[in-house]
Each structure stands twice: as C-alpha cells, then as structure tokens.
Short mmCIF file of C-alpha atoms in Angstrom, two decimals:
data_model
loop_
_atom_site.label_atom_id
_atom_site.label_comp_id
_atom_site.label_asym_id
_atom_site.label_seq_id
_atom_site.Cartn_x
_atom_site.Cartn_y
_atom_site.Cartn_z
CA SER A 29 -25.60 149.03 62.85
CA HIS A 30 -21.84 149.10 62.45
CA GLN A 31 -21.94 147.20 59.18
CA GLN A 32 -24.58 149.55 57.75
CA MET A 33 -22.44 152.55 58.72
CA LYS A 34 -19.46 151.06 56.86
CA SER A 35 -21.63 150.42 53.80
CA ILE A 36 -23.01 153.95 53.77
CA LEU A 37 -19.54 155.42 54.12
CA VAL A 38 -18.24 153.36 51.23
CA LEU A 39 -21.24 154.14 49.02
CA GLN A 40 -21.20 157.87 49.73
CA LEU A 41 -17.50 158.69 49.71
CA VAL A 42 -15.49 156.04 47.94
CA SER A 43 -17.66 154.52 45.22
CA ASN A 44 -16.41 154.93 41.64
CA LYS A 45 -19.23 157.33 40.84
CA SER A 46 -18.64 159.58 43.85
CA VAL A 47 -14.85 159.56 43.41
CA HIS A 48 -15.35 160.69 39.81
CA SER A 49 -17.84 163.38 40.85
CA PHE A 50 -15.28 164.84 43.28
CA ARG A 51 -12.63 165.24 40.57
CA SER A 52 -13.07 169.02 40.37
CA ILE A 53 -12.65 169.29 44.14
CA ARG A 54 -9.41 167.32 43.99
CA LYS A 55 -8.14 169.51 41.14
CA ASP A 56 -9.04 172.73 43.00
CA GLU A 57 -7.47 171.60 46.25
CA THR A 58 -4.31 170.42 44.48
CA ALA A 59 -4.01 173.77 42.68
CA LEU A 60 -4.38 175.61 46.00
CA PHE A 61 -1.80 173.29 47.55
CA VAL A 62 0.74 174.00 44.79
CA GLU A 63 0.02 177.74 45.01
CA ARG A 64 0.68 177.74 48.76
CA ILE A 65 4.02 176.00 48.20
CA ARG A 66 4.86 178.56 45.51
CA GLU A 67 3.97 181.43 47.89
CA TYR A 68 6.08 179.99 50.71
CA SER A 69 9.07 179.41 48.45
CA SER A 70 8.87 182.91 46.92
CA SER A 71 8.81 184.49 50.39
CA SER A 72 12.22 183.04 51.13
CA SER A 73 15.52 184.71 50.36
CA GLU A 74 18.89 183.33 49.34
CA THR A 75 20.17 183.73 52.88
CA LYS A 76 17.03 182.41 54.55
CA PRO A 77 15.30 179.64 52.58
CA ALA A 78 11.67 178.91 53.38
CA VAL A 79 10.94 175.99 55.68
CA ILE A 80 7.79 174.28 54.51
CA ASN A 81 6.00 171.72 56.66
CA LEU A 82 4.76 169.44 53.90
CA SER A 83 3.36 166.93 56.38
CA MET A 84 0.87 169.48 57.72
CA MET A 85 0.12 170.72 54.23
CA PHE A 86 -0.70 167.19 53.05
CA VAL A 87 -2.97 166.69 56.08
CA GLU A 88 -4.76 169.96 55.23
CA LEU A 89 -5.02 168.95 51.57
CA THR A 90 -6.63 165.65 52.51
CA ASN A 91 -8.92 167.17 55.14
CA ASN A 92 -10.07 169.96 52.85
CA GLY A 93 -10.86 167.46 50.11
CA ILE A 94 -12.88 165.32 52.51
CA CYS A 95 -14.68 168.35 54.00
CA ARG A 96 -15.55 169.79 50.60
CA SER A 97 -16.82 166.41 49.43
CA SER A 98 -18.87 165.94 52.61
CA PHE A 99 -19.99 169.46 53.53
CA GLY A 100 -19.27 171.64 50.51
CA VAL A 101 -16.80 173.85 52.43
CA ARG A 102 -13.08 173.70 53.12
CA CYS A 103 -12.23 172.57 56.67
CA SER A 104 -9.64 175.27 57.09
CA GLU A 105 -12.32 177.87 56.38
CA SER A 106 -15.03 176.34 58.53
CA GLU A 107 -16.02 176.38 62.18
CA LYS A 108 -16.99 172.74 61.71
CA ARG A 109 -13.35 171.73 61.28
CA LYS A 110 -12.52 170.66 64.84
CA LYS A 111 -15.82 168.83 65.28
CA PHE A 112 -15.40 167.11 61.93
CA MET A 113 -11.85 166.02 62.73
CA VAL A 114 -12.90 164.54 66.08
CA LEU A 115 -15.80 162.71 64.42
CA LEU A 116 -13.56 161.48 61.61
CA LYS A 117 -11.12 160.07 64.19
CA ASP A 118 -13.99 158.43 66.11
CA LEU A 119 -15.43 157.04 62.88
CA SER A 120 -12.11 155.57 61.79
CA GLU A 121 -11.70 153.93 65.21
CA LEU A 122 -15.20 152.48 65.02
CA THR A 123 -14.77 151.13 61.50
CA GLY A 124 -11.54 149.47 62.58
CA THR A 125 -13.11 147.85 65.63
CA VAL A 126 -14.21 144.24 65.44
CA ARG A 127 -17.76 143.70 66.68
CA VAL A 128 -18.23 140.42 68.47
CA GLY A 129 -21.87 140.27 67.33
CA GLU A 130 -20.83 140.50 63.70
CA PHE A 131 -19.00 137.19 63.88
CA LEU A 132 -20.84 135.48 66.71
CA PRO A 133 -24.44 136.76 66.60
CA TRP A 134 -25.44 134.99 69.82
CA LEU A 135 -22.79 137.09 71.63
CA GLY A 136 -24.02 140.37 70.14
CA TRP A 137 -25.03 141.57 73.59
CA ILE A 138 -21.33 142.07 74.36
CA ASP A 139 -21.29 145.03 71.94
CA SER A 140 -23.88 146.74 74.13
CA VAL A 141 -22.13 145.89 77.38
CA ASN A 142 -18.71 147.14 76.23
CA GLY A 143 -20.23 150.43 75.02
CA PHE A 144 -19.60 149.90 71.33
CA ASP A 145 -23.25 150.32 70.31
CA LYS A 146 -23.51 153.56 72.33
CA ARG A 147 -20.40 154.94 70.64
CA VAL A 148 -21.80 154.11 67.20
CA ASP A 149 -25.10 155.81 68.06
CA ARG A 150 -23.33 158.88 69.47
CA VAL A 151 -21.03 159.30 66.46
CA ALA A 152 -23.94 158.76 64.05
CA LYS A 153 -26.06 161.39 65.84
CA GLU A 154 -23.21 163.91 66.01
CA MET A 155 -22.41 163.35 62.32
CA ASP A 156 -26.09 163.84 61.43
CA ASP A 157 -26.19 167.05 63.48
CA LEU A 158 -23.03 168.31 61.81
CA LEU A 159 -24.30 167.52 58.32
CA GLU A 160 -27.65 169.20 59.01
CA ASP A 161 -26.03 172.52 60.03
#
C-alpha cells in the first residue's frame, strides 16, 4: 500500500542508521563535486572566466548520492540514470498524493477508480526491476 511504501522509503533511505552509513558516499561525492569546480575554474583564463552551472552540478551531486546509496553506482555513470530519475519523480508525486482511502477507509475504492493504486503498483514493480538488475 501507499503507506507501506512511504514507511519502507523512510526506513531504507532516511533513518539515522542509514544516513550515518552513507557518510562515506556523501564525502566522496562532495570531494568529486569540489574537484569538478576546481577543474572548471582552472580551465578559464583572465580574459574568459569559466561559467559554471552550479544548479546542474548540485542536482548531479544529489542524484549521484541517492543512486550510490540505492544502487551502488553513480547515476552519471550508469545506464539506469534516466529510468531512475523518472521513477524518482513518479515516487515523489505518489508520496505527495493524498489517498482518500487513507483518511476515509470506506471510500478506499476511489483510489482504485482514479488509478492511484495502479500507479503505485507500476512504480513499485519498475523500482523492483531496476533494483534487481
């Protein structure tokens, strides 16, 4: 169910124990991030300063940290990147969606009619398939 999916996500990725266990990943990714900025800035000249898109770099930093924590590989180095990003977007939409059946159990059938339950099942299956590869 939707509530179980939220619980699993919280337990696996954002519990105190798991956050602590991913410390080395965060340190590695931050070091790579700083090194990339250093490389970009050293490639510039006095007449042509480097333009660095920090927004994209922060997105990559975050995505690579999540991918390494989830799959053990950096997203930018993986074929799974696009699939993972689509699933992450779908998952964030689902976790932010209010299920009628969660608050009014006798109206839980609405979640099936509006397609919510199918979306949850699809995302769960695709995430399982991705994690099993």
